[in-house]
Short mmCIF file of C-alpha atoms and ligand atoms in Angstrom, two decimals:
data_model
loop_
_atom_site.label_atom_id
_atom_site.label_comp_id
_atom_site.label_asym_id
_atom_site.label_seq_id
_atom_site.Cartn_x
_atom_site.Cartn_y
_atom_site.Cartn_z
CA MET V 1 -0.13 0.12 -0.02
CA SER V 2 0.95 3.31 -0.36
CA ARG V 3 0.90 6.60 1.28
CA PHE V 4 -1.47 7.75 -0.98
CA ALA V 5 -3.79 5.40 -1.27
CA SER V 6 -7.09 6.57 1.10
CA ASN V 7 -8.90 5.20 3.80
CA LEU V 8 -11.52 3.36 0.37
CA ILE V 9 -8.49 1.50 -0.93
CA ASN V 10 -7.44 0.19 2.48
CA CYS V 11 -11.12 -0.81 3.02
CA LEU V 12 -11.35 -2.91 -0.50
CA SER V 13 -11.07 -6.56 -0.68
CA PRO V 14 -10.40 -7.82 -4.24
CA TYR V 15 -11.26 -11.21 -6.21
CA VAL V 16 -8.88 -13.33 -5.82
CA PRO V 17 -8.98 -15.76 -9.10
CA GLY V 18 -8.10 -19.17 -10.00
CA GLU V 19 -4.74 -19.78 -10.39
CA GLN V 20 -3.26 -20.00 -14.11
CA PRO V 21 -0.37 -21.33 -13.68
CA LYS V 22 2.56 -20.61 -16.04
CA GLY V 23 5.28 -23.10 -17.13
CA LYS V 24 4.27 -26.13 -15.27
CA SER V 25 1.51 -27.94 -17.67
CA PHE V 26 -1.34 -28.47 -15.58
CA ILE V 27 -4.48 -30.49 -16.13
CA LYS V 28 -6.46 -27.27 -15.65
CA LEU V 29 -9.48 -29.12 -13.64
CA ASN V 30 -10.07 -24.47 -11.58
CA THR V 31 -11.78 -21.83 -13.64
CA ASN V 32 -14.79 -22.52 -15.00
CA GLU V 33 -13.68 -22.48 -17.70
CA ASN V 34 -14.30 -24.67 -20.96
CA PRO V 35 -11.86 -27.64 -22.26
CA TYR V 36 -12.95 -27.56 -25.80
CA PHE V 37 -11.22 -24.80 -28.31
CA THR V 38 -13.34 -21.06 -29.45
CA SER V 39 -15.43 -22.19 -32.70
CA ILE V 40 -12.26 -22.02 -34.81
CA ALA V 41 -14.74 -20.34 -37.68
CA ALA V 42 -14.46 -17.53 -35.30
CA VAL V 43 -10.86 -18.36 -35.51
CA LYS V 44 -10.87 -16.79 -38.81
CA ARG V 45 -13.08 -14.27 -38.83
CA VAL V 46 -10.51 -12.45 -37.24
CA GLU V 47 -6.98 -14.02 -38.69
CA GLY V 48 -7.87 -12.04 -41.50
CA ASN V 49 -8.76 -8.23 -41.97
CA LEU V 50 -9.59 -7.17 -38.57
CA LEU V 51 -6.48 -7.51 -37.41
CA TYR V 52 -4.90 -4.89 -39.74
CA ASN V 53 -7.70 -2.94 -38.49
CA LEU V 54 -6.84 -1.67 -34.51
CA ASN V 55 -5.26 1.79 -35.56
CA ARG V 56 -10.05 2.69 -35.56
CA TYR V 57 -10.80 2.00 -32.32
CA SER V 58 -13.87 -0.09 -32.03
CA ASP V 59 -18.35 0.84 -32.28
CA PRO V 60 -18.87 1.91 -29.05
CA GLU V 61 -22.23 0.37 -29.28
CA SER V 62 -20.91 -2.56 -30.63
CA LEU V 63 -23.62 -3.43 -32.87
CA GLU V 64 -23.20 -6.04 -34.92
CA LEU V 65 -22.58 -8.64 -31.61
CA THR V 66 -25.15 -7.35 -30.02
CA LYS V 67 -27.50 -7.33 -33.49
CA THR V 68 -26.43 -10.70 -33.46
CA ILE V 69 -27.47 -11.57 -30.06
CA ALA V 70 -30.42 -10.45 -29.91
CA ASP V 71 -32.03 -12.30 -33.06
CA TYR V 72 -30.47 -15.23 -31.54
CA TYR V 73 -32.81 -14.42 -28.23
CA GLY V 74 -35.61 -13.11 -30.31
CA VAL V 75 -34.99 -9.93 -28.19
CA GLY V 76 -34.67 -6.70 -29.60
CA GLU V 77 -31.36 -4.34 -30.11
CA GLU V 78 -32.75 -2.32 -26.97
CA ASN V 79 -33.04 -4.69 -24.13
CA VAL V 80 -28.72 -5.44 -25.59
CA LEU V 81 -25.79 -4.19 -23.76
CA VAL V 82 -22.54 -5.80 -24.43
CA THR V 83 -20.05 -5.83 -22.03
CA ASN V 84 -16.34 -6.60 -21.54
CA GLY V 85 -16.66 -10.07 -19.80
CA SER V 86 -20.11 -10.11 -18.10
CA ASP V 87 -18.34 -8.99 -14.36
CA GLU V 88 -18.53 -5.68 -15.84
CA ALA V 89 -21.80 -6.31 -16.46
CA LEU V 90 -21.66 -7.17 -13.04
CA ALA V 91 -20.15 -3.89 -12.03
CA PHE V 92 -22.09 -1.78 -14.00
CA ALA V 93 -25.89 -2.91 -12.36
CA PHE V 94 -24.54 -3.07 -8.52
CA PHE V 95 -23.47 0.72 -9.46
CA ALA V 96 -26.56 1.13 -10.80
CA TYR V 97 -28.52 -0.28 -8.24
CA GLY V 98 -27.35 -1.43 -5.83
CA GLY V 99 -28.12 1.48 -3.64
CA CYS V 100 -30.56 0.38 -1.82
CA GLY V 101 -28.13 -2.09 -0.82
CA VAL V 102 -27.91 -6.63 -2.32
CA CYS V 103 -28.80 -9.50 -1.25
CA PHE V 104 -27.34 -13.37 -2.31
CA PRO V 105 -27.19 -16.25 -0.93
CA ASP V 106 -23.95 -16.91 1.49
CA VAL V 107 -22.41 -19.65 -0.87
CA THR V 108 -21.73 -17.90 -4.84
CA TYR V 109 -20.05 -16.35 -6.66
CA GLY V 110 -17.39 -13.96 -4.38
CA PHE V 111 -17.12 -11.26 -6.35
CA TYR V 112 -21.04 -9.91 -6.42
CA GLY V 113 -19.05 -9.07 -2.75
CA VAL V 114 -16.46 -7.28 -3.66
CA ILE V 115 -18.15 -5.00 -6.17
CA ALA V 116 -20.76 -4.39 -3.15
CA ASN V 117 -18.33 -4.16 -1.19
CA LEU V 118 -16.49 -0.85 -3.83
CA PHE V 119 -19.63 0.42 -4.54
CA GLY V 120 -20.38 0.77 -0.59
CA CYS V 121 -23.64 -1.34 -0.65
CA ASN V 122 -25.09 -2.39 2.20
CA VAL V 123 -25.25 -6.33 1.87
CA LYS V 124 -27.57 -9.01 3.00
CA GLN V 125 -26.27 -12.52 3.21
CA ILE V 126 -28.80 -14.86 2.34
CA PRO V 127 -28.14 -18.69 4.01
CA LEU V 128 -28.85 -21.03 1.30
CA LYS V 129 -30.21 -24.26 2.94
CA GLU V 130 -28.71 -27.15 4.67
CA ASP V 131 -28.80 -29.21 1.89
CA PHE V 132 -27.19 -26.22 -0.68
CA THR V 133 -29.99 -24.81 -2.97
CA VAL V 134 -31.38 -21.35 -2.31
CA ASP V 135 -34.84 -20.42 0.45
CA ILE V 136 -36.10 -19.14 -2.92
CA ASN V 137 -39.47 -17.94 0.45
CA GLU V 138 -35.88 -15.98 2.18
CA PHE V 139 -35.77 -14.10 -1.00
CA PHE V 140 -39.58 -12.84 -1.55
CA LYS V 141 -40.24 -8.79 -0.99
CA ALA V 142 -36.58 -7.95 -0.66
CA GLU V 143 -36.62 -4.34 -0.24
CA ARG V 144 -33.24 -4.69 -1.87
CA THR V 145 -31.64 -5.29 -5.44
CA VAL V 146 -32.03 -9.42 -5.79
CA VAL V 147 -28.79 -11.06 -6.60
CA LEU V 148 -29.02 -14.94 -8.36
CA ALA V 149 -26.52 -16.98 -9.91
CA ASN V 150 -28.79 -19.58 -11.70
CA PRO V 151 -27.21 -22.48 -12.04
CA ASN V 152 -25.83 -21.30 -8.55
CA ALA V 153 -21.80 -20.42 -8.51
CA GLN V 154 -19.53 -23.42 -6.37
CA THR V 155 -22.79 -25.34 -5.72
CA GLY V 156 -23.97 -25.73 -10.05
CA ILE V 157 -27.09 -26.34 -8.36
CA GLU V 158 -30.15 -24.74 -10.40
CA LEU V 159 -33.53 -22.93 -9.95
CA GLY V 160 -36.32 -23.97 -12.24
CA LYS V 161 -38.93 -21.20 -14.38
CA ASP V 162 -41.04 -21.91 -11.77
CA ASN V 163 -39.43 -20.79 -8.47
CA ILE V 164 -37.29 -18.10 -10.56
CA GLU V 165 -41.06 -16.41 -11.70
CA LYS V 166 -41.75 -16.07 -8.14
CA ILE V 167 -38.58 -14.64 -6.91
CA ILE V 168 -39.15 -11.53 -9.54
CA SER V 169 -42.83 -11.74 -9.69
CA SER V 170 -42.94 -10.91 -6.05
CA ASN V 171 -39.42 -8.16 -6.35
CA LEU V 172 -41.61 -6.16 -8.63
CA HIS V 173 -40.80 -2.99 -6.24
CA ASN V 174 -37.20 -3.87 -6.31
CA ILE V 175 -34.58 -5.13 -9.32
CA VAL V 176 -33.37 -9.12 -10.00
CA ILE V 177 -30.82 -9.35 -11.18
CA LEU V 178 -29.70 -13.07 -12.29
CA ASP V 179 -26.00 -14.02 -13.91
CA GLN V 180 -26.98 -16.81 -15.96
CA ALA V 181 -22.87 -17.75 -16.32
CA TYR V 182 -23.79 -21.40 -16.32
CA ALA V 183 -27.15 -21.12 -17.86
CA ASP V 184 -26.45 -22.85 -20.87
CA PHE V 185 -25.07 -26.22 -19.11
CA GLY V 186 -28.47 -26.02 -17.49
CA SER V 187 -32.34 -26.81 -18.21
CA TYR V 188 -33.92 -23.26 -18.21
CA ASN V 189 -33.05 -19.93 -19.40
CA ALA V 190 -34.95 -16.89 -18.07
CA ILE V 191 -34.14 -14.07 -21.09
CA GLU V 192 -37.71 -14.92 -22.00
CA LEU V 193 -38.23 -13.30 -18.89
CA THR V 194 -37.12 -10.22 -19.83
CA LYS V 195 -39.94 -9.26 -21.89
CA LYS V 196 -42.65 -9.73 -18.88
CA TYR V 197 -40.38 -7.92 -16.43
CA ASP V 198 -39.09 -4.39 -16.03
CA ASN V 199 -36.83 -5.40 -13.38
CA LEU V 200 -35.36 -8.56 -14.37
CA ILE V 201 -32.09 -8.11 -15.40
CA VAL V 202 -29.97 -11.38 -16.94
CA VAL V 203 -26.26 -10.95 -17.04
CA ASN V 204 -24.46 -13.77 -20.06
CA THR V 205 -20.86 -14.17 -20.46
CA PHE V 206 -18.41 -15.59 -22.98
CA SER V 207 -16.00 -17.70 -20.63
CA LYS V 208 -17.91 -20.75 -20.17
CA SER V 209 -20.56 -22.27 -22.31
CA ARG V 210 -18.77 -19.77 -25.95
CA SER V 211 -14.80 -20.27 -25.40
CA LEU V 212 -13.81 -16.35 -25.22
CA ALA V 213 -13.05 -17.41 -21.56
CA GLY V 214 -10.27 -14.59 -22.56
CA ALA V 215 -11.64 -12.73 -24.75
CA ARG V 216 -14.04 -11.13 -22.42
CA VAL V 217 -17.51 -10.61 -23.46
CA GLY V 218 -20.23 -10.86 -21.74
CA TYR V 219 -23.35 -8.81 -22.34
CA VAL V 220 -27.39 -7.76 -20.47
CA ILE V 221 -30.53 -8.31 -21.65
CA ALA V 222 -33.25 -6.47 -19.99
CA ASN V 223 -36.16 -4.71 -20.31
CA GLY V 224 -35.32 -1.55 -22.59
CA ASN V 225 -35.30 1.07 -19.85
CA LEU V 226 -33.01 -0.53 -17.30
CA ILE V 227 -30.86 -0.78 -21.05
CA ALA V 228 -30.43 2.38 -21.19
CA ASP V 229 -29.26 2.55 -17.10
CA LEU V 230 -26.63 0.68 -17.65
CA LYS V 231 -26.29 2.40 -21.07
CA LYS V 232 -25.34 5.49 -19.15
CA VAL V 233 -23.10 3.43 -17.27
CA LYS V 234 -21.46 1.95 -19.21
CA ASN V 235 -20.76 6.10 -21.52
CA SER V 236 -19.71 7.23 -18.38
CA PHE V 237 -17.38 4.48 -17.15
CA HIS V 238 -15.53 3.57 -20.40
CA PRO V 239 -17.11 4.01 -23.42
CA TYR V 240 -15.44 1.78 -25.74
CA ASN V 241 -15.63 -0.89 -23.15
CA VAL V 242 -15.69 -4.27 -25.70
CA ASN V 243 -13.04 -4.57 -28.57
CA SER V 244 -13.26 -5.45 -31.99
CA VAL V 245 -11.65 -8.27 -31.94
CA SER V 246 -13.73 -10.26 -28.95
CA ALA V 247 -16.41 -8.70 -30.60
CA ALA V 248 -16.13 -10.04 -33.88
CA LEU V 249 -14.72 -13.15 -32.00
CA ALA V 250 -17.81 -13.74 -30.08
CA ALA V 251 -20.34 -12.53 -33.03
CA GLU V 252 -18.97 -15.27 -35.16
CA ALA V 253 -19.43 -17.93 -31.67
CA ILE V 254 -23.21 -16.99 -31.57
CA ARG V 255 -23.26 -17.62 -35.33
CA ASP V 256 -21.91 -21.10 -34.90
CA ASP V 257 -24.29 -22.93 -33.27
CA GLY V 258 -23.24 -26.32 -34.11
CA TYR V 259 -20.12 -26.48 -32.53
CA PHE V 260 -20.96 -24.59 -30.02
CA LYS V 261 -24.56 -27.78 -29.33
CA VAL V 262 -21.91 -30.26 -29.63
CA SER V 263 -19.19 -28.84 -27.72
CA LEU V 264 -22.44 -28.14 -25.12
CA ASN V 265 -23.40 -31.82 -25.32
CA LYS V 266 -19.86 -33.58 -25.15
CA ILE V 267 -19.63 -31.22 -21.62
CA LYS V 268 -23.12 -32.60 -20.12
CA ASN V 269 -22.43 -36.13 -20.81
CA THR V 270 -19.09 -36.41 -19.03
CA ARG V 271 -20.68 -34.39 -16.22
CA ARG V 272 -23.40 -36.67 -15.83
CA TYR V 273 -19.84 -39.32 -15.87
CA LEU V 274 -17.25 -37.81 -13.61
CA THR V 275 -20.75 -37.50 -11.39
CA LYS V 276 -21.43 -41.55 -11.19
CA LYS V 277 -17.83 -41.75 -11.38
CA LEU V 278 -17.07 -39.82 -8.41
CA GLU V 279 -19.96 -41.22 -5.94
CA GLU V 280 -18.68 -45.15 -7.19
CA THR V 281 -15.18 -43.54 -5.39
CA GLY V 282 -17.20 -42.04 -2.23
CA PHE V 283 -18.06 -38.83 -3.06
CA TYR V 284 -21.00 -36.76 -2.24
CA VAL V 285 -21.19 -34.25 -4.63
CA LEU V 286 -24.12 -32.18 -4.93
CA PRO V 287 -26.66 -32.27 -8.22
CA SER V 288 -25.38 -29.96 -10.88
CA ALA V 289 -26.28 -28.31 -13.74
CA ALA V 290 -23.43 -26.09 -14.23
CA ASN V 291 -19.99 -27.34 -16.19
CA PHE V 292 -17.93 -27.72 -12.77
CA ILE V 293 -19.34 -29.67 -9.83
CA LEU V 294 -18.83 -29.10 -6.16
CA ALA V 295 -18.02 -33.17 -4.34
CA LYS V 296 -16.75 -33.81 -0.92
CA HIS V 297 -15.13 -37.06 0.37
CA GLN V 298 -15.67 -38.28 4.24
CA ALA V 299 -11.31 -39.68 4.12
CA ILE V 300 -9.92 -36.07 3.36
CA GLU V 301 -10.14 -32.86 3.66
CA GLY V 302 -10.93 -30.86 0.92
CA GLU V 303 -7.76 -29.01 0.46
CA GLU V 304 -5.64 -31.44 1.59
CA LEU V 305 -7.52 -33.32 -1.24
CA TYR V 306 -6.52 -29.94 -3.49
CA LEU V 307 -3.21 -30.26 -2.79
CA LYS V 308 -2.39 -33.84 -3.45
CA LEU V 309 -3.90 -33.52 -6.03
CA LYS V 310 -2.00 -30.49 -7.35
CA GLU V 311 1.43 -32.19 -6.00
CA ASN V 312 0.29 -35.04 -9.20
CA GLY V 313 -0.80 -32.23 -11.63
CA VAL V 314 -3.59 -31.27 -11.67
CA LEU V 315 -5.48 -28.39 -10.75
CA VAL V 316 -9.10 -28.07 -9.31
CA ARG V 317 -10.08 -25.37 -6.71
CA HIS V 318 -10.69 -25.61 -3.75
CA PHE V 319 -12.51 -22.36 -1.00
CA THR V 320 -12.10 -21.12 2.88
CA ASP V 321 -15.66 -20.90 3.20
CA GLU V 322 -17.02 -22.14 6.05
CA ARG V 323 -19.63 -23.98 4.26
CA ILE V 324 -17.54 -26.17 1.88
CA LYS V 325 -14.41 -25.96 2.63
CA ASN V 326 -14.55 -30.01 2.55
CA PHE V 327 -15.58 -30.22 -0.61
CA VAL V 328 -13.18 -29.15 -3.74
CA ARG V 329 -14.99 -27.25 -7.46
CA ILE V 330 -13.95 -29.87 -10.54
CA THR V 331 -14.03 -28.10 -13.55
CA VAL V 332 -15.81 -30.82 -15.83
CA GLY V 333 -12.59 -30.78 -18.70
CA THR V 334 -12.50 -33.59 -21.57
CA ASP V 335 -12.58 -37.18 -21.16
CA GLU V 336 -9.23 -37.17 -21.04
CA GLU V 337 -8.59 -34.92 -18.70
CA ILE V 338 -11.06 -36.51 -16.50
CA GLU V 339 -10.44 -40.21 -16.90
CA VAL V 340 -6.20 -38.67 -15.59
CA LEU V 341 -8.44 -36.68 -12.66
CA LEU V 342 -9.92 -39.56 -11.71
CA LYS V 343 -7.52 -42.19 -11.64
CA LYS V 344 -5.32 -39.74 -9.25
CA ILE V 345 -8.08 -39.46 -6.90
CA THR V 346 -8.14 -43.66 -6.80
CA GLU V 347 -4.41 -43.47 -6.32
CA ILE V 348 -4.67 -40.11 -3.72
CA LEU V 349 -7.46 -42.78 -1.41
CA LYS V 350 -5.60 -45.42 -1.61
CA GLU V 351 -2.70 -44.32 -0.08
CA ASN V 352 -4.43 -41.80 2.26
CA ALA V 353 -5.75 -45.01 4.31
CA LYS V 354 -2.67 -46.33 4.07
C1 LIG J 401 -17.50 -16.59 -14.75
C2 LIG J 401 -18.63 -16.23 -14.04
C3 LIG J 401 -19.00 -14.73 -14.16
C4 LIG J 401 -18.15 -14.22 -15.38
O1 LIG J 401 -17.49 -14.05 -16.01
P1 LIG J 401 -17.62 -13.06 -17.03
O2 LIG J 401 -17.46 -12.89 -18.41
O3 LIG J 401 -15.75 -14.10 -17.79
O4 LIG J 401 -16.83 -12.00 -16.51
C5 LIG J 401 -19.82 -14.63 -13.67
N1 LIG J 401 -20.68 -14.89 -12.65
C6 LIG J 401 -20.30 -16.36 -12.19
C7 LIG J 401 -21.02 -16.41 -11.82
C8 LIG J 401 -19.30 -16.99 -13.07
O5 LIG J 401 -19.17 -17.83 -12.11
#
């Protein structure tokens, strides 16, 4: 900390991302990236002229990408705002609507607490039930901005349409931010509800299901008036928020729908296989609708399993939060990666039992 740091800076508690290891090659199952490569059609497109036009600013409206997203989901252009990763979308939404306070589950995406702290939003954490499902009654008439990831981060557990809609319709006097980072891996997408509810902000990302984590592209879908508010925030902060290469990659990734669906299916199949194998090995696995699973084994602590796997060249994620500290979070990788993981786990458990 410098001697110039303000009190505000001293009070920040920044997000700690999962490791992005350099050097030694790991099987990387720790940050919920897609194990399958970005759409080749998307890469081919930017390899062409685009890279020779970087002397020009990107389109501040990201119009081509905005239109592509709007057409794909059957909403209007005025209902879409493209952002620099969905973390930026979350920041805009917290800035715009966090003044009345925010609430979110005690186990969820750690970034919500970080942004709330940055913008000075009052935070109310609502505990998940014993079985790690969202206690929907506790979110009714919240009288503050509701923030929910669906499927939920860290647990992977999904709320269905009925429960989502109950939460939105019981909060008509405040905003509901629904973070759909993992929705493509689940069974319900709430974008349709943005046509019915003018208090709903759906936040989405290209980072997970569309294999573009490094490109940093996210988007909001909401009622036009909400998008106008968020645009105002964006243009007061970073008018050229999405670079031209990333915007083109993202638009092309949406057009390459066949590739998208094939990779989604592979991940869902591998998730099913991984869950079954871990259960056979004695793990307790939460029912995941995302591209990761949260699992624990009574014979080994979460942290120890994480460290042993790391020694063996496999990176998973461990959280120190009380409620999930006995678990590890494993991103669904390729079948080959998951076979190595399972083999290492079996060896570690055998060694541990001696
Ligand atoms: C990964 C993740 C994000 C962030 O995505 P970016 O678009 O890469 O910024 C947002 N919310 C949740 C729940 C996530 O897991």
